[in-house]
Structure formats: C-alpha cells, structure tokens
PDB file of C-alpha atoms and ligand atoms in Angstrom:
ATOM      1  CA  MET P 150     -22.048  16.112  11.316  1.00 71.00           C
ATOM      2  CA  ARG P 151     -24.517  17.023  14.330  1.00 84.00           C
ATOM      3  CA  PRO P 152     -25.019  13.285  15.314  1.00 90.00           C
ATOM      4  CA  LEU P 153     -21.140  12.954  15.321  1.00 91.00           C
ATOM      5  CA  ILE P 154     -20.433  15.854  17.625  1.00 93.00           C
ATOM      6  CA  ARG P 155     -23.381  14.405  19.920  1.00 90.00           C
ATOM      7  CA  PHE P 156     -21.780  10.992  19.850  1.00 92.00           C
ATOM      8  CA  PHE P 157     -18.291  12.492  20.757  1.00 93.00           C
ATOM      9  CA  PHE P 158     -19.718  14.373  23.621  1.00 87.00           C
ATOM     10  CA  ARG P 159     -21.713  11.489  24.903  1.00 87.00           C
ATOM     11  CA  THR P 160     -18.499   9.170  24.474  1.00 92.00           C
ATOM     12  CA  VAL P 161     -16.405  11.858  26.466  1.00 89.00           C
ATOM     13  CA  ARG P 162     -19.024  12.202  29.245  1.00 84.00           C
ATOM     14  CA  LEU P 163     -19.371   8.076  29.896  1.00 86.00           C
ATOM     15  CA  VAL P 164     -15.608   7.838  29.861  1.00 89.00           C
ATOM     16  CA  LEU P 165     -15.324  10.764  32.399  1.00 88.00           C
ATOM     17  CA  THR P 166     -18.278   9.786  34.791  1.00 86.00           C
ATOM     18  CA  PRO P 167     -16.425   7.342  36.698  1.00 87.00           C
ATOM     19  CA  PHE P 168     -13.616   9.410  37.404  1.00 86.00           C
ATOM     20  CA  VAL P 169     -15.807  12.404  38.429  1.00 85.00           C
ATOM     21  CA  ILE P 170     -17.924  10.495  40.579  1.00 85.00           C
ATOM     22  CA  THR P 171     -14.947   8.697  42.329  1.00 89.00           C
ATOM     23  CA  ILE P 172     -13.183  12.045  42.983  1.00 89.00           C
ATOM     24  CA  ASP P 173     -16.226  13.444  44.112  1.00 86.00           C
ATOM     25  CA  ARG P 174     -16.566  10.336  46.887  1.00 85.00           C
ATOM     26  CA  MET P 175     -12.906  10.447  47.836  1.00 88.00           C
ATOM     27  CA  THR P 176     -12.589  14.214  49.010  1.00 90.00           C
ATOM     28  CA  THR P 177     -16.272  14.734  50.364  1.00 85.00           C
ATOM     29  CA  PRO P 178     -16.218  17.848  52.349  1.00 87.00           C
ATOM     30  CA  LYS P 179     -16.579  17.601  56.015  1.00 89.00           C
ATOM     31  CA  GLY P 180     -20.171  19.053  57.491  1.00 93.00           C
ATOM     32  CA  ILE P 181     -20.837  21.277  59.984  1.00 93.00           C
ATOM     33  CA  ASP P 182     -21.008  19.458  63.389  1.00 94.00           C
ATOM     34  CA  ARG P 183     -24.257  20.867  65.159  1.00 95.00           C
ATOM     35  CA  PRO P 184     -25.801  19.906  68.395  1.00 96.00           C
ATOM     36  CA  ALA P 185     -28.426  17.199  67.941  1.00 97.00           C
ATOM     37  CA  ASP P 186     -31.256  19.099  68.677  1.00 97.00           C
ATOM     38  CA  VAL P 187     -30.117  22.037  66.294  1.00 96.00           C
ATOM     39  CA  GLN P 188     -29.460  19.658  63.468  1.00 97.00           C
ATOM     40  CA  ALA P 189     -32.789  17.884  64.465  1.00 98.00           C
ATOM     41  CA  LYS P 190     -34.555  21.091  63.650  1.00 97.00           C
ATOM     42  CA  ILE P 191     -32.650  21.785  60.321  1.00 98.00           C
ATOM     43  CA  ASP P 192     -33.483  18.502  59.301  1.00 98.00           C
ATOM     44  CA  GLU P 193     -36.953  18.988  60.014  1.00 98.00           C
ATOM     45  CA  GLU P 194     -37.016  22.306  57.833  1.00 98.00           C
ATOM     46  CA  THR P 195     -35.167  20.420  54.886  1.00 98.00           C
ATOM     47  CA  ARG P 196     -37.910  17.931  54.733  1.00 98.00           C
ATOM     48  CA  ALA P 197     -39.688  20.499  52.760  1.00 98.00           C
ATOM     49  CA  LEU P 198     -36.676  20.349  50.084  1.00 98.00           C
ATOM     50  CA  THR P 199     -35.904  18.260  47.404  1.00 98.00           C
ATOM     51  CA  LEU P 200     -33.190  18.392  44.755  1.00 98.00           C
ATOM     52  CA  TYR P 201     -33.500  17.171  41.339  1.00 98.00           C
ATOM     53  CA  HIS P 202     -30.032  16.214  39.869  1.00 98.00           C
ATOM     54  CA  PHE P 203     -27.896  14.147  37.678  1.00 95.00           C
ATOM     55  CA  ARG P 204     -25.133  12.224  39.370  1.00 90.00           C
ATOM     56  CA  SER P 205     -22.419  13.279  37.203  1.00 87.00           C
ATOM     57  CA  CYS P 206     -23.444  16.950  36.195  1.00 91.00           C
ATOM     58  CA  PRO P 207     -20.551  19.042  37.224  1.00 91.00           C
ATOM     59  CA  PHE P 208     -23.267  21.850  38.449  1.00 96.00           C
ATOM     60  CA  CYS P 209     -25.040  19.153  40.740  1.00 96.00           C
ATOM     61  CA  ILE P 210     -21.964  17.925  42.405  1.00 94.00           C
ATOM     62  CA  LYS P 211     -21.042  21.387  43.130  1.00 96.00           C
ATOM     63  CA  THR P 212     -24.625  21.934  44.757  1.00 98.00           C
ATOM     64  CA  ARG P 213     -24.476  18.256  46.797  1.00 97.00           C
ATOM     65  CA  ARG P 214     -20.991  19.241  48.073  1.00 96.00           C
ATOM     66  CA  ALA P 215     -22.229  22.780  49.196  1.00 97.00           C
ATOM     67  CA  MET P 216     -25.136  20.943  50.749  1.00 97.00           C
ATOM     68  CA  LYS P 217     -22.759  18.153  52.704  1.00 96.00           C
ATOM     69  CA  ARG P 218     -20.381  21.324  53.761  1.00 96.00           C
ATOM     70  CA  MET P 219     -23.677  22.659  55.370  1.00 97.00           C
ATOM     71  CA  SER P 220     -24.389  18.985  56.683  1.00 97.00           C
ATOM     72  CA  LEU P 221     -27.892  19.469  54.888  1.00 98.00           C
ATOM     73  CA  ASN P 222     -30.052  16.133  54.710  1.00 98.00           C
ATOM     74  CA  ILE P 223     -32.173  17.104  51.371  1.00 98.00           C
ATOM     75  CA  GLU P 224     -33.906  14.028  49.535  1.00 98.00           C
ATOM     76  CA  LEU P 225     -32.155  13.666  46.029  1.00 98.00           C
ATOM     77  CA  ARG P 226     -34.170  12.614  43.325  1.00 98.00           C
ATOM     78  CA  ASP P 227     -32.324  11.236  40.197  1.00 97.00           C
ATOM     79  CA  THR P 228     -33.849  12.980  37.000  1.00 97.00           C
ATOM     80  CA  GLN P 229     -31.344  11.375  34.611  1.00 93.00           C
ATOM     81  CA  HIS P 230     -32.522   7.803  34.600  1.00 93.00           C
ATOM     82  CA  ASP P 231     -35.990   8.309  36.525  1.00 98.00           C
ATOM     83  CA  PRO P 232     -38.437   8.839  34.118  1.00 97.00           C
ATOM     84  CA  GLU P 233     -40.894   9.937  36.748  1.00 98.00           C
ATOM     85  CA  ASN P 234     -38.533  12.337  38.499  1.00 98.00           C
ATOM     86  CA  ARG P 235     -37.981  13.973  34.776  1.00 98.00           C
ATOM     87  CA  GLU P 236     -41.494  14.408  34.123  1.00 98.00           C
ATOM     88  CA  ALA P 237     -42.053  15.736  37.659  1.00 98.00           C
ATOM     89  CA  LEU P 238     -39.371  18.247  37.056  1.00 98.00           C
ATOM     90  CA  HIS P 239     -40.732  18.873  33.902  1.00 98.00           C
ATOM     91  CA  ARG P 240     -44.209  19.560  34.914  1.00 98.00           C
ATOM     92  CA  GLY P 241     -43.405  21.740  38.104  1.00 98.00           C
ATOM     93  CA  GLY P 242     -40.356  23.657  37.224  1.00 98.00           C
ATOM     94  CA  GLY P 243     -41.118  23.949  33.489  1.00 98.00           C
ATOM     95  CA  GLU P 244     -37.674  22.584  31.985  1.00 97.00           C
ATOM     96  CA  ILE P 245     -35.515  19.619  32.436  1.00 97.00           C
ATOM     97  CA  LYS P 246     -32.631  21.366  33.633  1.00 98.00           C
ATOM     98  CA  VAL P 247     -30.620  20.002  36.803  1.00 98.00           C
ATOM     99  CA  PRO P 248     -29.684  21.056  39.608  1.00 98.00           C
ATOM    100  CA  CYS P 249     -33.345  22.390  40.524  1.00 98.00           C
ATOM    101  CA  LEU P 250     -34.374  22.784  44.249  1.00 98.00           C
ATOM    102  CA  ARG P 251     -38.235  22.047  44.877  1.00 98.00           C
ATOM    103  CA  ILE P 252     -39.021  24.263  47.894  1.00 98.00           C
ATOM    104  CA  GLU P 253     -42.447  23.609  49.267  1.00 98.00           C
ATOM    105  CA  GLU P 254     -43.352  26.723  51.567  1.00 96.00           C
ATOM    106  CA  THR P 255     -44.851  26.477  54.829  1.00 93.00           C
ATOM    107  CA  ASP P 256     -48.306  27.813  53.314  1.00 95.00           C
ATOM    108  CA  GLY P 257     -48.087  24.918  50.859  1.00 94.00           C
ATOM    109  CA  GLU P 258     -46.806  26.681  47.875  1.00 97.00           C
ATOM    110  CA  VAL P 259     -44.327  25.006  45.944  1.00 98.00           C
ATOM    111  CA  ARG P 260     -41.480  26.984  44.238  1.00 98.00           C
ATOM    112  CA  TRP P 261     -38.943  25.300  41.723  1.00 98.00           C
ATOM    113  CA  MET P 262     -35.371  26.889  42.099  1.00 98.00           C
ATOM    114  CA  TYR P 263     -32.829  26.511  39.343  1.00 98.00           C
ATOM    115  CA  GLU P 264     -29.237  27.650  39.029  1.00 98.00           C
ATOM    116  CA  SER P 265     -26.854  26.046  41.358  1.00 98.00           C
ATOM    117  CA  ASP P 266     -25.012  29.314  42.545  1.00 98.00           C
ATOM    118  CA  ALA P 267     -28.777  30.557  43.589  1.00 98.00           C
ATOM    119  CA  ILE P 268     -29.667  27.287  45.079  1.00 98.00           C
ATOM    120  CA  ILE P 269     -26.286  27.071  47.098  1.00 98.00           C
ATOM    121  CA  GLU P 270     -26.983  31.085  48.256  1.00 98.00           C
ATOM    122  CA  TYR P 271     -30.290  30.285  49.053  1.00 98.00           C
ATOM    123  CA  LEU P 272     -29.393  27.518  51.417  1.00 98.00           C
ATOM    124  CA  THR P 273     -26.278  29.165  52.807  1.00 97.00           C
ATOM    125  CA  ARG P 274     -28.573  32.195  53.652  1.00 97.00           C
ATOM    126  CA  ARG P 275     -31.086  29.922  55.048  1.00 97.00           C
ATOM    127  CA  PHE P 276     -29.008  27.380  57.016  1.00 97.00           C
ATOM    128  CA  ALA P 277     -25.364  28.662  57.231  1.00 94.00           C
ATOM    129  CA  PRO P 278     -25.465  32.138  57.229  1.00 89.00           C
ATOM    130  CA  SER P 279     -22.038  32.182  59.054  1.00 85.00           C
ATOM    131  CA  GLN P 280     -20.529  30.280  55.787  1.00 79.00           C
ATOM    132  CA  ALA P 281     -21.919  33.265  53.709  1.00 75.00           C
ATOM    133  CA  ALA P 282     -19.897  35.507  51.639  1.00 71.00           C
TER     134      ALA P 282
HETATM  135  N1  GSH S  91     -25.810  27.386  34.966  1.00 75.66           N
HETATM  136  C1  GSH S  91     -26.826  26.208  35.462  1.00 75.66           C
HETATM  137  C2  GSH S  91     -26.363  25.172  34.297  1.00 75.66           C
HETATM  138  C3  GSH S  91     -27.039  23.766  34.848  1.00 75.66           C
HETATM  139  C4  GSH S  91     -26.920  22.627  33.369  1.00 75.66           C
HETATM  140  O1  GSH S  91     -26.107  23.032  32.342  1.00 75.66           O
HETATM  141  N2  GSH S  91     -27.190  21.453  33.597  1.00 75.66           N
HETATM  142  C5  GSH S  91     -27.315  20.704  32.867  1.00 75.66           C
HETATM  143  C6  GSH S  91     -26.310  19.232  33.102  1.00 75.66           C
HETATM  144  S1  GSH S  91     -24.604  19.382  33.742  1.00 75.66           S
HETATM  145  C7  GSH S  91     -28.734  20.297  32.110  1.00 75.66           C
HETATM  146  O2  GSH S  91     -29.473  20.149  33.006  1.00 75.66           O
HETATM  147  N3  GSH S  91     -28.861  20.090  31.073  1.00 75.66           N
HETATM  148  C8  GSH S  91     -29.980  19.811  30.555  1.00 75.66           C
HETATM  149  C9  GSH S  91     -29.958  17.807  29.727  1.00 75.66           C
HETATM  150  O3  GSH S  91     -28.660  17.466  29.857  1.00 75.66           O
HETATM  151  O4  GSH S  91     -31.286  17.447  29.690  1.00 75.66           O
HETATM  152  C10 GSH S  91     -26.501  25.855  36.840  1.00 75.66           C
HETATM  153  O5  GSH S  91     -25.055  26.374  37.312  1.00 75.66           O
HETATM  154  O6  GSH S  91     -27.308  25.288  37.220  1.00 75.66           O
END
C-alpha cells in the first residue's frame, strides 16, 4: 500500500510542477527599487548567504518570492537534483529539508536556518525592515 501512496503523490507532484513553476514565473513580484550604491552594499552582504532549495517546493517558492520582493540577490543551490548540494546541506545543517538558508557570519561562523517563515522574517528584519509586519 505504501509504495502505491508514494507513487500517487510522486505522480501528482510531477503533473503539478510545471504549472506551479509557470504561475510563479508569470506572477513574479516586483522588487524594491534602491539607489545603486545602497543595492550594491546589500549585494555585498547577501554574498554571505546561500539558499538551499527545491525548484517546485511551495515553501521554497514562498521564500524565493519574498527574496524577489526585497530585491535580494542570494545564491540558490538546487538540492533536489544536485547530490553535492544535498550532501552539503545534510552535513552542514543536519537534515535534508528545504528551504534552508546558510548564513556565514562576519566572524566566519556558519549558521543553517530552516523554516521558510523564519528565513523570511530574518531577511525582512535585516534587509527590508519597512516591510516587517
Ligand atoms: N515547515 C517547513 C516545511 C518544509 C518542507 O516540508 N519542505 C519539504 C519540501 S516541500 C522537504 O524539504 N522535504 C524533504 C524531502 O523531500 O526530502 C517550512 O516552512 O520551511
């Protein structure tokens, strides 16, 4: 019974994925328009951040859209299809769950932040406090 249920959900995901990705692309939110020097400073800071994600995971889509809204250029690492990224997430963060934000602090310490809501709240507070609830 279990393999059948797994097969069912895998098929549903396969069918829905192209629609989810297309809708996400067609409705990309508009980002914050910052002066070039301010954006350059933020780009410098976001170089220390990396988002481990699956392309079609709804929690990852929500997080990527929040990043777009805040005009954050954060490197994305595909954890669904790239075994090296998967292994790095497992080794560093402790579990294969996405989205996960890898944060390299200024003192070199590395933090792995799970949970889309926590990631979005962290990014909002740090880079777009005026959008905070
Ligand atoms: N509550 C979490 C849910 C995250 C979650 O369930 N992610 C799924 C993908 S949609 C996952 O990583 N599953 C592990 C796997 O498929 O190996 C969040 O909001 O970030």
